[in-house]
PDB file of N, CA and C in Angstrom:
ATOM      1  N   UNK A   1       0.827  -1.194   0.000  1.00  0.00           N
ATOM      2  CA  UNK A   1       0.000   0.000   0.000  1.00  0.00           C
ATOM      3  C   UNK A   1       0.871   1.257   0.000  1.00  0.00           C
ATOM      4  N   UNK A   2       1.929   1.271   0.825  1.00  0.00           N
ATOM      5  CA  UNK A   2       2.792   2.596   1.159  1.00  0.00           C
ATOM      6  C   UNK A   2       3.563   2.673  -0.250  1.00  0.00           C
ATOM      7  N   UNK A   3       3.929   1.515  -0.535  1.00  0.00           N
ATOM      8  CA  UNK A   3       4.944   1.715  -1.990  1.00  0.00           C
ATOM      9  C   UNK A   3       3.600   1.985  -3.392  1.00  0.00           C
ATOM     10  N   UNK A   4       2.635   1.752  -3.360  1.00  0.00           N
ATOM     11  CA  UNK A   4       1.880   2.084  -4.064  1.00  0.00           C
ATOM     12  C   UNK A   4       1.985   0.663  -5.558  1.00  0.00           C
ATOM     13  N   UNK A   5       2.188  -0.303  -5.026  1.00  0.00           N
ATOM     14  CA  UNK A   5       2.122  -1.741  -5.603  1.00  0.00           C
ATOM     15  C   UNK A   5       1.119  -2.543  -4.952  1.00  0.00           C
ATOM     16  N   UNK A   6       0.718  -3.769  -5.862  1.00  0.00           N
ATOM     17  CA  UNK A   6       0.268  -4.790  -5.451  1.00  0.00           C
ATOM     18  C   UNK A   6       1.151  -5.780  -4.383  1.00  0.00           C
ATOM     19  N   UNK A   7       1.169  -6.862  -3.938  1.00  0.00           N
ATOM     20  CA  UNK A   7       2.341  -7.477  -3.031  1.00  0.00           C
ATOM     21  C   UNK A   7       3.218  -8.686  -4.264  1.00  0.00           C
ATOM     22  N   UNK A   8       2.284  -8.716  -5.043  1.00  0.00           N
ATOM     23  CA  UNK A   8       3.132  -9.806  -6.261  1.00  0.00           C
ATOM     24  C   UNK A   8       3.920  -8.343  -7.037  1.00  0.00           C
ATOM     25  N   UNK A   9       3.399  -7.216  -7.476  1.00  0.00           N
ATOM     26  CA  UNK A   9       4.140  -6.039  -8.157  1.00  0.00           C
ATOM     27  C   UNK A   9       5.194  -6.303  -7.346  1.00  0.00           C
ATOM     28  N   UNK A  10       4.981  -5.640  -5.658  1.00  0.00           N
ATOM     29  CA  UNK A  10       6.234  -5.450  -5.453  1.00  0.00           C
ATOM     30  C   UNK A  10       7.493  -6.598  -4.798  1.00  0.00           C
ATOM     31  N   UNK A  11       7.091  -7.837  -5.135  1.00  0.00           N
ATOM     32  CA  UNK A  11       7.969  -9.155  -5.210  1.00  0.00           C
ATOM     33  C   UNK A  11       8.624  -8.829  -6.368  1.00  0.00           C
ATOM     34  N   UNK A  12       8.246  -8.870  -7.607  1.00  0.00           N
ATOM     35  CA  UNK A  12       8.987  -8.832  -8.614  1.00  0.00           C
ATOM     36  C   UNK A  12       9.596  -7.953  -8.895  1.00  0.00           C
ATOM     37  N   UNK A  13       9.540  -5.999  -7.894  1.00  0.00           N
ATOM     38  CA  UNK A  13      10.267  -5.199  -8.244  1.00  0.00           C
ATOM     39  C   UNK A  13      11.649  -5.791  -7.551  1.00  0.00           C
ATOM     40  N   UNK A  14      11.534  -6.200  -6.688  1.00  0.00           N
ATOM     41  CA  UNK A  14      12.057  -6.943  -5.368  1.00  0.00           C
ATOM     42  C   UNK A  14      13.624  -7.313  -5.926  1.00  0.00           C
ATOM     43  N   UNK A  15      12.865  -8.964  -6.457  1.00  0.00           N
ATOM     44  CA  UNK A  15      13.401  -9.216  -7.200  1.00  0.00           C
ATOM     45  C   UNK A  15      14.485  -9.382  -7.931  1.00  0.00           C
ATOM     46  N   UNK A  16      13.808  -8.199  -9.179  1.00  0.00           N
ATOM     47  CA  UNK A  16      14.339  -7.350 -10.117  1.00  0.00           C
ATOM     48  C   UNK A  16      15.617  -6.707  -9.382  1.00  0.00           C
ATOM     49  N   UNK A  17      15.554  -5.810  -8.356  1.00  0.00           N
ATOM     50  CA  UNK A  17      16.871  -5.362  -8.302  1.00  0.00           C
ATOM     51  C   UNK A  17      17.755  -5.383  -7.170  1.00  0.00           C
ATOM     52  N   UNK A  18      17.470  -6.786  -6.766  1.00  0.00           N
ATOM     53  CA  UNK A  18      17.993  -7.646  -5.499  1.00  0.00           C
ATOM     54  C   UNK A  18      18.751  -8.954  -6.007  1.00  0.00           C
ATOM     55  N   UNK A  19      17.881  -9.275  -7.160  1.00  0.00           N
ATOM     56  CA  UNK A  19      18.530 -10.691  -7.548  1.00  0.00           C
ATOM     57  C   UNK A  19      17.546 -11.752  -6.093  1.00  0.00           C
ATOM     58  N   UNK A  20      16.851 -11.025  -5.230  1.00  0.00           N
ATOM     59  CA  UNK A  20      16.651 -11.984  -4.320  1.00  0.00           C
ATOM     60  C   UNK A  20      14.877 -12.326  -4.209  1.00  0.00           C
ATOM     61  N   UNK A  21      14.547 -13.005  -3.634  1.00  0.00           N
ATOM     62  CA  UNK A  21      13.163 -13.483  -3.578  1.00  0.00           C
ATOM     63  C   UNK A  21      12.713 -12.676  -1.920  1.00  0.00           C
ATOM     64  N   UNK A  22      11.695 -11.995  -2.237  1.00  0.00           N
ATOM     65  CA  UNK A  22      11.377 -11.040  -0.919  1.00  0.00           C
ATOM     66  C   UNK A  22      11.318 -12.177   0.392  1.00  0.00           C
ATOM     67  N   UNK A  23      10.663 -13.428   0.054  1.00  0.00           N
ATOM     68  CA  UNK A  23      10.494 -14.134   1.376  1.00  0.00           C
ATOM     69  C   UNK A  23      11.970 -14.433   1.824  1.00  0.00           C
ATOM     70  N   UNK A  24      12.514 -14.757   0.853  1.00  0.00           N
ATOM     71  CA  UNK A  24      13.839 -15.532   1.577  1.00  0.00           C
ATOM     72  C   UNK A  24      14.373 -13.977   2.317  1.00  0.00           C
ATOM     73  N   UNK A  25      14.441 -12.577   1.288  1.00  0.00           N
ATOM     74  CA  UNK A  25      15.193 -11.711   2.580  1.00  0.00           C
ATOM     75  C   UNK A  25      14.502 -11.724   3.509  1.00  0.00           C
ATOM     76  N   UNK A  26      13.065 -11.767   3.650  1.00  0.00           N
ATOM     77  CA  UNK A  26      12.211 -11.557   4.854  1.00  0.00           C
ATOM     78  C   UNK A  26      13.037 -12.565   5.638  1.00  0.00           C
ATOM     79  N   UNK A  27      12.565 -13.810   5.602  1.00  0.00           N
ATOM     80  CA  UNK A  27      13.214 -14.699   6.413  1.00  0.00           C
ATOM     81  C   UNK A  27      14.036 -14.780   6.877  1.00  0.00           C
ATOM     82  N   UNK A  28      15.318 -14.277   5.972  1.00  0.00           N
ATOM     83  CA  UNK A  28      16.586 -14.145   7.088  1.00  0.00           C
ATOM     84  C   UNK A  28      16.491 -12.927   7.837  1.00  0.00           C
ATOM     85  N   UNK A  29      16.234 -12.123   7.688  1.00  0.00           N
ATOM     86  CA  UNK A  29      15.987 -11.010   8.603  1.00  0.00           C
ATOM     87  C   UNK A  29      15.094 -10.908  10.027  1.00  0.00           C
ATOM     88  N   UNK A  30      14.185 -12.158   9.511  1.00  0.00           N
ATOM     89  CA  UNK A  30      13.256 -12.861  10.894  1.00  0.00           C
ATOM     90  C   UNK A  30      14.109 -14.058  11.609  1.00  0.00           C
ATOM     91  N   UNK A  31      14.681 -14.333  10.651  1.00  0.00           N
ATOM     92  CA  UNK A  31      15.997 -15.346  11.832  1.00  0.00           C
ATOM     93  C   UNK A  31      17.076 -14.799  12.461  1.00  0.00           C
ATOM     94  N   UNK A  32      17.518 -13.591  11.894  1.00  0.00           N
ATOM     95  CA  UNK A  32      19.048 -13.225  12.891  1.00  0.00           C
ATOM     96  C   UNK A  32      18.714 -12.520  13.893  1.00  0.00           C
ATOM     97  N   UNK A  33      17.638 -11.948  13.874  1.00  0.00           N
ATOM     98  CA  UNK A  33      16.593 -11.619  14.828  1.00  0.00           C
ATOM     99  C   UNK A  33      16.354 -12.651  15.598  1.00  0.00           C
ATOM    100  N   UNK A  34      16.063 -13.368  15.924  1.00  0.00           N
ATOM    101  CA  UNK A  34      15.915 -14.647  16.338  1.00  0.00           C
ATOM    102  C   UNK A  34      16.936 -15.023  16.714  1.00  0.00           C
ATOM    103  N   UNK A  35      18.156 -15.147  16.401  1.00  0.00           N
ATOM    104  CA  UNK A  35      19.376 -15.739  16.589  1.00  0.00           C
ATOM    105  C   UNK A  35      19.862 -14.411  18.149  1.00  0.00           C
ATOM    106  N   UNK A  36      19.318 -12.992  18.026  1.00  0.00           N
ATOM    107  CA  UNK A  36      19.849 -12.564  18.821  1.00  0.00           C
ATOM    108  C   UNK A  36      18.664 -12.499  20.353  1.00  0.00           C
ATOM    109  N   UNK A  37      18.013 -12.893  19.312  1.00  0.00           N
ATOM    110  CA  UNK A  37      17.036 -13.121  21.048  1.00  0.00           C
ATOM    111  C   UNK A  37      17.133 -14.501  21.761  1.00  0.00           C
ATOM    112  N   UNK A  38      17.017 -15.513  20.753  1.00  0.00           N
ATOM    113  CA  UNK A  38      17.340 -16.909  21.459  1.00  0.00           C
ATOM    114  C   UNK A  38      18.859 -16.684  22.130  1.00  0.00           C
ATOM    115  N   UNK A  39      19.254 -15.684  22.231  1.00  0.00           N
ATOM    116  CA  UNK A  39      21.091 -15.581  23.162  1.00  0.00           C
ATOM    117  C   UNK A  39      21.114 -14.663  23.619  1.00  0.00           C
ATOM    118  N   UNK A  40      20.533 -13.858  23.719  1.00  0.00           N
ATOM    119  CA  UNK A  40      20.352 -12.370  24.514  1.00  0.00           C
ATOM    120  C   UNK A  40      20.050 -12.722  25.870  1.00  0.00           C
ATOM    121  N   UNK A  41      21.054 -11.274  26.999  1.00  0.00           N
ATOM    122  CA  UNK A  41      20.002 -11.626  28.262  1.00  0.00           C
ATOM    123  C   UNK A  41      20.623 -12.186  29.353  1.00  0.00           C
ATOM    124  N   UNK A  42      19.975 -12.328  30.407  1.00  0.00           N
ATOM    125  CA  UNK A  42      20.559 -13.193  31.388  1.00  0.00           C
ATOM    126  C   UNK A  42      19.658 -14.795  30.878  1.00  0.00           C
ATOM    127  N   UNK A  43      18.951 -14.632  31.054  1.00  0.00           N
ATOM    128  CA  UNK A  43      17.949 -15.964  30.218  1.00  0.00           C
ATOM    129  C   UNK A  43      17.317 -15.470  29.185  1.00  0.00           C
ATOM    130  N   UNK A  44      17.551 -16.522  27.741  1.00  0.00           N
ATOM    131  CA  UNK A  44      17.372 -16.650  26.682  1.00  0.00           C
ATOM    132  C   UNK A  44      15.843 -17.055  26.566  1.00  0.00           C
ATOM    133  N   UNK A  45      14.888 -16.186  26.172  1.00  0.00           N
ATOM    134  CA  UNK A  45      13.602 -16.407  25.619  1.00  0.00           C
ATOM    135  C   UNK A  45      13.811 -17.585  24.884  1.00  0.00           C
ATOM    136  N   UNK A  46      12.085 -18.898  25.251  1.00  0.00           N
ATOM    137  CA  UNK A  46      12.158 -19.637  24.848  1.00  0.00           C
ATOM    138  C   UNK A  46      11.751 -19.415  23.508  1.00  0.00           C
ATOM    139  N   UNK A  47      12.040 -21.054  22.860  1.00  0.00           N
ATOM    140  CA  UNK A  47      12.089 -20.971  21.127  1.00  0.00           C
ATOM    141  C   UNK A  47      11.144 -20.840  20.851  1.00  0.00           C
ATOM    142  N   UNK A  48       9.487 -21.299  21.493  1.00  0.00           N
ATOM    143  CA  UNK A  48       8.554 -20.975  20.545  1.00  0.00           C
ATOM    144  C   UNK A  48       8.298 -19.587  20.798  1.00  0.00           C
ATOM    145  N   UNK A  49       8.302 -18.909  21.852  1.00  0.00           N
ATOM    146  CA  UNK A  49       8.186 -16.857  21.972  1.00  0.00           C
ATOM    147  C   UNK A  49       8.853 -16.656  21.129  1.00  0.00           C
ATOM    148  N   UNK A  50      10.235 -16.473  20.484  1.00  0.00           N
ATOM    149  CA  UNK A  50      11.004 -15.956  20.108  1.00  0.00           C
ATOM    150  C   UNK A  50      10.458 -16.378  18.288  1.00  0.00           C
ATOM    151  N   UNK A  51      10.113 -17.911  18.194  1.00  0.00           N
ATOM    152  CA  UNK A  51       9.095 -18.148  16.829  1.00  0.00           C
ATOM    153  C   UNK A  51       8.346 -17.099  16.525  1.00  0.00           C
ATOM    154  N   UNK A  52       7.272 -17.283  17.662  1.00  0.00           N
ATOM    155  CA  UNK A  52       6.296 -16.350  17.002  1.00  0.00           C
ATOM    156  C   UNK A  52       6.505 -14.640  17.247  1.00  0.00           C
ATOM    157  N   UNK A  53       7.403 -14.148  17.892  1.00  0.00           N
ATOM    158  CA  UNK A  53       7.755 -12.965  18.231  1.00  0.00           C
ATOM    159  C   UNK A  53       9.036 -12.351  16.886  1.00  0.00           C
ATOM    160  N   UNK A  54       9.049 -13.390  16.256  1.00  0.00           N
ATOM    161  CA  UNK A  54       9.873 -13.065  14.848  1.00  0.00           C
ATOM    162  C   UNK A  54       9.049 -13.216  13.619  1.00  0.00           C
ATOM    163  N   UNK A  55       8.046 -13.551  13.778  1.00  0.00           N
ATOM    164  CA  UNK A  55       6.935 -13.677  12.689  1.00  0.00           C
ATOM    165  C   UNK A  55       6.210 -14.565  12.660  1.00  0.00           C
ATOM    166  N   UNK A  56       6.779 -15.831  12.601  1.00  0.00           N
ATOM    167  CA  UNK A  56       6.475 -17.125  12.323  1.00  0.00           C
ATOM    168  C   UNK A  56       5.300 -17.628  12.957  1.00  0.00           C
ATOM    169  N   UNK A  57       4.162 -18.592  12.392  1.00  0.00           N
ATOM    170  CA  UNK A  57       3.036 -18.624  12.807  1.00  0.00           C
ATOM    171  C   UNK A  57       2.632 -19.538  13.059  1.00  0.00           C
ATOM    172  N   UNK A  58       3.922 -21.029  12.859  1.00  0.00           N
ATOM    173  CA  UNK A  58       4.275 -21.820  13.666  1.00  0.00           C
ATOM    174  C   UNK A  58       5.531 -22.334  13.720  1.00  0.00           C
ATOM    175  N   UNK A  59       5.472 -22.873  15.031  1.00  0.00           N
ATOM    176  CA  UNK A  59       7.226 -23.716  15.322  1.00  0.00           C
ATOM    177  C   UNK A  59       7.937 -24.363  14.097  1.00  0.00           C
ATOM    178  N   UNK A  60       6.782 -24.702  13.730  1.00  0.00           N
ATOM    179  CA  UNK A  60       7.205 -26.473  12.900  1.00  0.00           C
ATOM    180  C   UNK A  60       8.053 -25.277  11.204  1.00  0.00           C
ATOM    181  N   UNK A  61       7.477 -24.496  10.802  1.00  0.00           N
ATOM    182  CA  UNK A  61       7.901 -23.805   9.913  1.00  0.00           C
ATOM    183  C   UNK A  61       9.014 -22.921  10.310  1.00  0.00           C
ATOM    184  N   UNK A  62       9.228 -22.108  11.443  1.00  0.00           N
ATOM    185  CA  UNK A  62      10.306 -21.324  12.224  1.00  0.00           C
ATOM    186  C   UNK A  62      11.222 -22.459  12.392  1.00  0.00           C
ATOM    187  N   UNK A  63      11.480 -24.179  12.345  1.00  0.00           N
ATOM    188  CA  UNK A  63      12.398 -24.808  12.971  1.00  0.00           C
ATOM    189  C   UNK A  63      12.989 -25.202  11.377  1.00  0.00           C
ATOM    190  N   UNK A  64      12.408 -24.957  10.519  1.00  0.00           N
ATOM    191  CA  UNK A  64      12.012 -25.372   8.938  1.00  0.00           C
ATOM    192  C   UNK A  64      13.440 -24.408   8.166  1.00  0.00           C
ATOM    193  N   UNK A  65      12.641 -23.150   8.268  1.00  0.00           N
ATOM    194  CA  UNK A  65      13.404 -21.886   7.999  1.00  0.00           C
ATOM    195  C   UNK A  65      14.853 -21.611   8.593  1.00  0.00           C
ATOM    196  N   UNK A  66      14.593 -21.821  10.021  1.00  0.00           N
ATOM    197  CA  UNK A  66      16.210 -21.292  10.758  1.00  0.00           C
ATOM    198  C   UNK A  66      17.125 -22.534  10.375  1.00  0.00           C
ATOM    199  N   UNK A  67      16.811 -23.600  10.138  1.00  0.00           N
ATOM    200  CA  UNK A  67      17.877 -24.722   9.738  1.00  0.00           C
ATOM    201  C   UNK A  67      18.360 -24.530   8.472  1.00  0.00           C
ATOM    202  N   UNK A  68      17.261 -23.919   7.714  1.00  0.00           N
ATOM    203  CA  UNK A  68      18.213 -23.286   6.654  1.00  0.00           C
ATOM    204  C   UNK A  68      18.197 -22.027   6.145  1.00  0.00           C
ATOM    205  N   UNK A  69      18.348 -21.577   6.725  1.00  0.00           N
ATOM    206  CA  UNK A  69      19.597 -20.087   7.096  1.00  0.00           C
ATOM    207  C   UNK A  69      20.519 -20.316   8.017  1.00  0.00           C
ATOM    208  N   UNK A  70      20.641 -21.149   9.262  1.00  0.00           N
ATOM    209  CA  UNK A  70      21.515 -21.019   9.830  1.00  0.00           C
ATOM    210  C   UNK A  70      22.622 -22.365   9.830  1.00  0.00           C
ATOM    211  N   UNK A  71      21.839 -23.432   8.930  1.00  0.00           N
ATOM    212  CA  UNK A  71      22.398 -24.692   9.007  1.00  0.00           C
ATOM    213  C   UNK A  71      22.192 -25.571  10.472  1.00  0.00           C
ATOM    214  N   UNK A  72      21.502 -24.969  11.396  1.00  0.00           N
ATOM    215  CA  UNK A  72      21.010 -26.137  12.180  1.00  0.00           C
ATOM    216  C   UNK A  72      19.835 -26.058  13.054  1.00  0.00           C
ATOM    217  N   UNK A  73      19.611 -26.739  13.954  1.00  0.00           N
ATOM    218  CA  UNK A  73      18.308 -26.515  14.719  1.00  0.00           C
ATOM    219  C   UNK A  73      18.083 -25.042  15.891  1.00  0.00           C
ATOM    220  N   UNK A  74      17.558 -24.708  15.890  1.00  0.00           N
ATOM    221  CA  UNK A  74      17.164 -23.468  17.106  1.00  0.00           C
ATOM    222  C   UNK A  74      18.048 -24.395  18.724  1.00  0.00           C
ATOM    223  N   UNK A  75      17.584 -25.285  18.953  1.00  0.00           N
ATOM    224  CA  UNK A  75      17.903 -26.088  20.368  1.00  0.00           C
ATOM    225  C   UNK A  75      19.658 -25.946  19.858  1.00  0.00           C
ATOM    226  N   UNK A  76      20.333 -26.942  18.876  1.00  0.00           N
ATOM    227  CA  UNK A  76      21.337 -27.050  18.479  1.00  0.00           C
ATOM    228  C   UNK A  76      22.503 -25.584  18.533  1.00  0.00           C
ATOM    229  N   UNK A  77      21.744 -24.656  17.591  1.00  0.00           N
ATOM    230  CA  UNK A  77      22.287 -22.970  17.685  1.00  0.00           C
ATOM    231  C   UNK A  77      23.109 -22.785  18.706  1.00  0.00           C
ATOM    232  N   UNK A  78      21.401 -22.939  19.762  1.00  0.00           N
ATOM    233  CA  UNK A  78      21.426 -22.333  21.811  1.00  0.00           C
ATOM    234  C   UNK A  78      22.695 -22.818  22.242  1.00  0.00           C
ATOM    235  N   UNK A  79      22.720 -24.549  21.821  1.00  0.00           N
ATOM    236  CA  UNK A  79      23.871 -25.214  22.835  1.00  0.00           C
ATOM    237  C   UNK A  79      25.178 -24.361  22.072  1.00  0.00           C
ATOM    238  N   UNK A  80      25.705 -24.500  20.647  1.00  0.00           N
ATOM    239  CA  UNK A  80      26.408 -24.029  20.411  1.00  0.00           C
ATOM    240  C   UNK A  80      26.720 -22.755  20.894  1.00  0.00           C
ATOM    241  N   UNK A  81      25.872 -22.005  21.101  1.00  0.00           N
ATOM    242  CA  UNK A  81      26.748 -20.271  21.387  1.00  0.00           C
ATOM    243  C   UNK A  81      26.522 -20.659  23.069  1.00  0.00           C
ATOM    244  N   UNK A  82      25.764 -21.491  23.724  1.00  0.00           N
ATOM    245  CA  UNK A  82      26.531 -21.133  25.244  1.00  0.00           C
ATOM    246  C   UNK A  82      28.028 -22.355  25.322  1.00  0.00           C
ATOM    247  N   UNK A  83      27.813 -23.337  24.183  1.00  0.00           N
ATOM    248  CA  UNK A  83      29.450 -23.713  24.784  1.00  0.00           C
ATOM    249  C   UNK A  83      30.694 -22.802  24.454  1.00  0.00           C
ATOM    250  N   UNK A  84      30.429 -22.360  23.416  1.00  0.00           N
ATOM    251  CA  UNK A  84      31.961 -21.014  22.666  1.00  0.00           C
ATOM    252  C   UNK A  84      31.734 -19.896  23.623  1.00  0.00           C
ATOM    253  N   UNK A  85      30.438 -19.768  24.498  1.00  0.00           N
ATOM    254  CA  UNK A  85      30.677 -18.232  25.428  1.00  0.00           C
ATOM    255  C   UNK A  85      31.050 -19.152  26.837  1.00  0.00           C
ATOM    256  N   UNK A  86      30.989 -20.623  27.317  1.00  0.00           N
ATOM    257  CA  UNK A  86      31.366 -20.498  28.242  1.00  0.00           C
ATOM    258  C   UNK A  86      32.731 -20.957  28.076  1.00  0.00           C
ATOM    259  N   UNK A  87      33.357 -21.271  27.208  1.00  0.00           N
ATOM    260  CA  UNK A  87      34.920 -21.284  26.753  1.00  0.00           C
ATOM    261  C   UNK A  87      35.429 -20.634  26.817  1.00  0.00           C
ATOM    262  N   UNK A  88      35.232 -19.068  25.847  1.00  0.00           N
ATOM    263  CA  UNK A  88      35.877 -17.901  25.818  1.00  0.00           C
ATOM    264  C   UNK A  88      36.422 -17.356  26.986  1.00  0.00           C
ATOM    265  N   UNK A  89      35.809 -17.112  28.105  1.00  0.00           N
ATOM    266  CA  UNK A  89      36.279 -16.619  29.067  1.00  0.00           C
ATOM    267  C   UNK A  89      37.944 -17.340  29.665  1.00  0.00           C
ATOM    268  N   UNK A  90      37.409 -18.224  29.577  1.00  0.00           N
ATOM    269  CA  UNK A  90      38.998 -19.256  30.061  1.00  0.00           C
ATOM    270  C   UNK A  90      39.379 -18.965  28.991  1.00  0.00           C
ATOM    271  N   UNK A  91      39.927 -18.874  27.866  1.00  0.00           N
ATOM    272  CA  UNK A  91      40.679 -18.962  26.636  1.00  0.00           C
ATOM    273  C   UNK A  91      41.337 -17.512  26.965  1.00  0.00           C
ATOM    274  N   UNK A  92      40.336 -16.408  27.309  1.00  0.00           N
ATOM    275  CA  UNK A  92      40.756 -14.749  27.416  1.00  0.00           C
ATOM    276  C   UNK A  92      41.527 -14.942  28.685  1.00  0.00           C
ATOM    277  N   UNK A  93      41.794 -15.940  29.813  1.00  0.00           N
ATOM    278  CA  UNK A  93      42.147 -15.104  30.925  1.00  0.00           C
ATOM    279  C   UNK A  93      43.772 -15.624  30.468  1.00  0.00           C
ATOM    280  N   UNK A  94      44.362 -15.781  29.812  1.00  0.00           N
ATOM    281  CA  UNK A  94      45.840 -16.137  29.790  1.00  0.00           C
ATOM    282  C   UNK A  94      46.663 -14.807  29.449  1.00  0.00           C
TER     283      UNK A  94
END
């Protein structure tokens, strides 16, 4: 409405001078988002809040999407960035 297109018009302006498909940028832009809330914090918002608080309108499609953009599962991600942050610290104190 604001760009003054239809939503298929403005996919294909999209497109056109992105080279990219609007969902897929949408999507990654709803996952790294995601990536910084599932690790943000003293406690990490659980995965399905952080699903539907990034768009997604269910789990099963949000677990669909972030595996590929990020190459693995939401649970999988979590463990990964708290084992490299609880490493780092010992690695920095030398």
């Amino acid at each position: 409405e604001v760009a003054y297109m239809t939503p298929q018009a403005f996919c294909r302006y999209f497109k056109k001078h992105t080279g990219r498909k609007f969902i897929s940028f949408l999507n990654e832009v709803r996952i790294n988002e995601a990536c910084k809330n599932l690790t943000a914090g003293k406690k990490a918002e659980c995965i399905s809040g952080v699903a539907y608080n990034s768009g997604f309108n269910s789990i099963t499609n949000f677990n669909r999407v972030f595996k590929s953009v990020i190459g693995s599962s939401p649970k999988d991600y979590i463990s990964s960035y708290n084992k490299v942050n609880s490493i780092s610290p010992i690695l920095g104190a030398h």
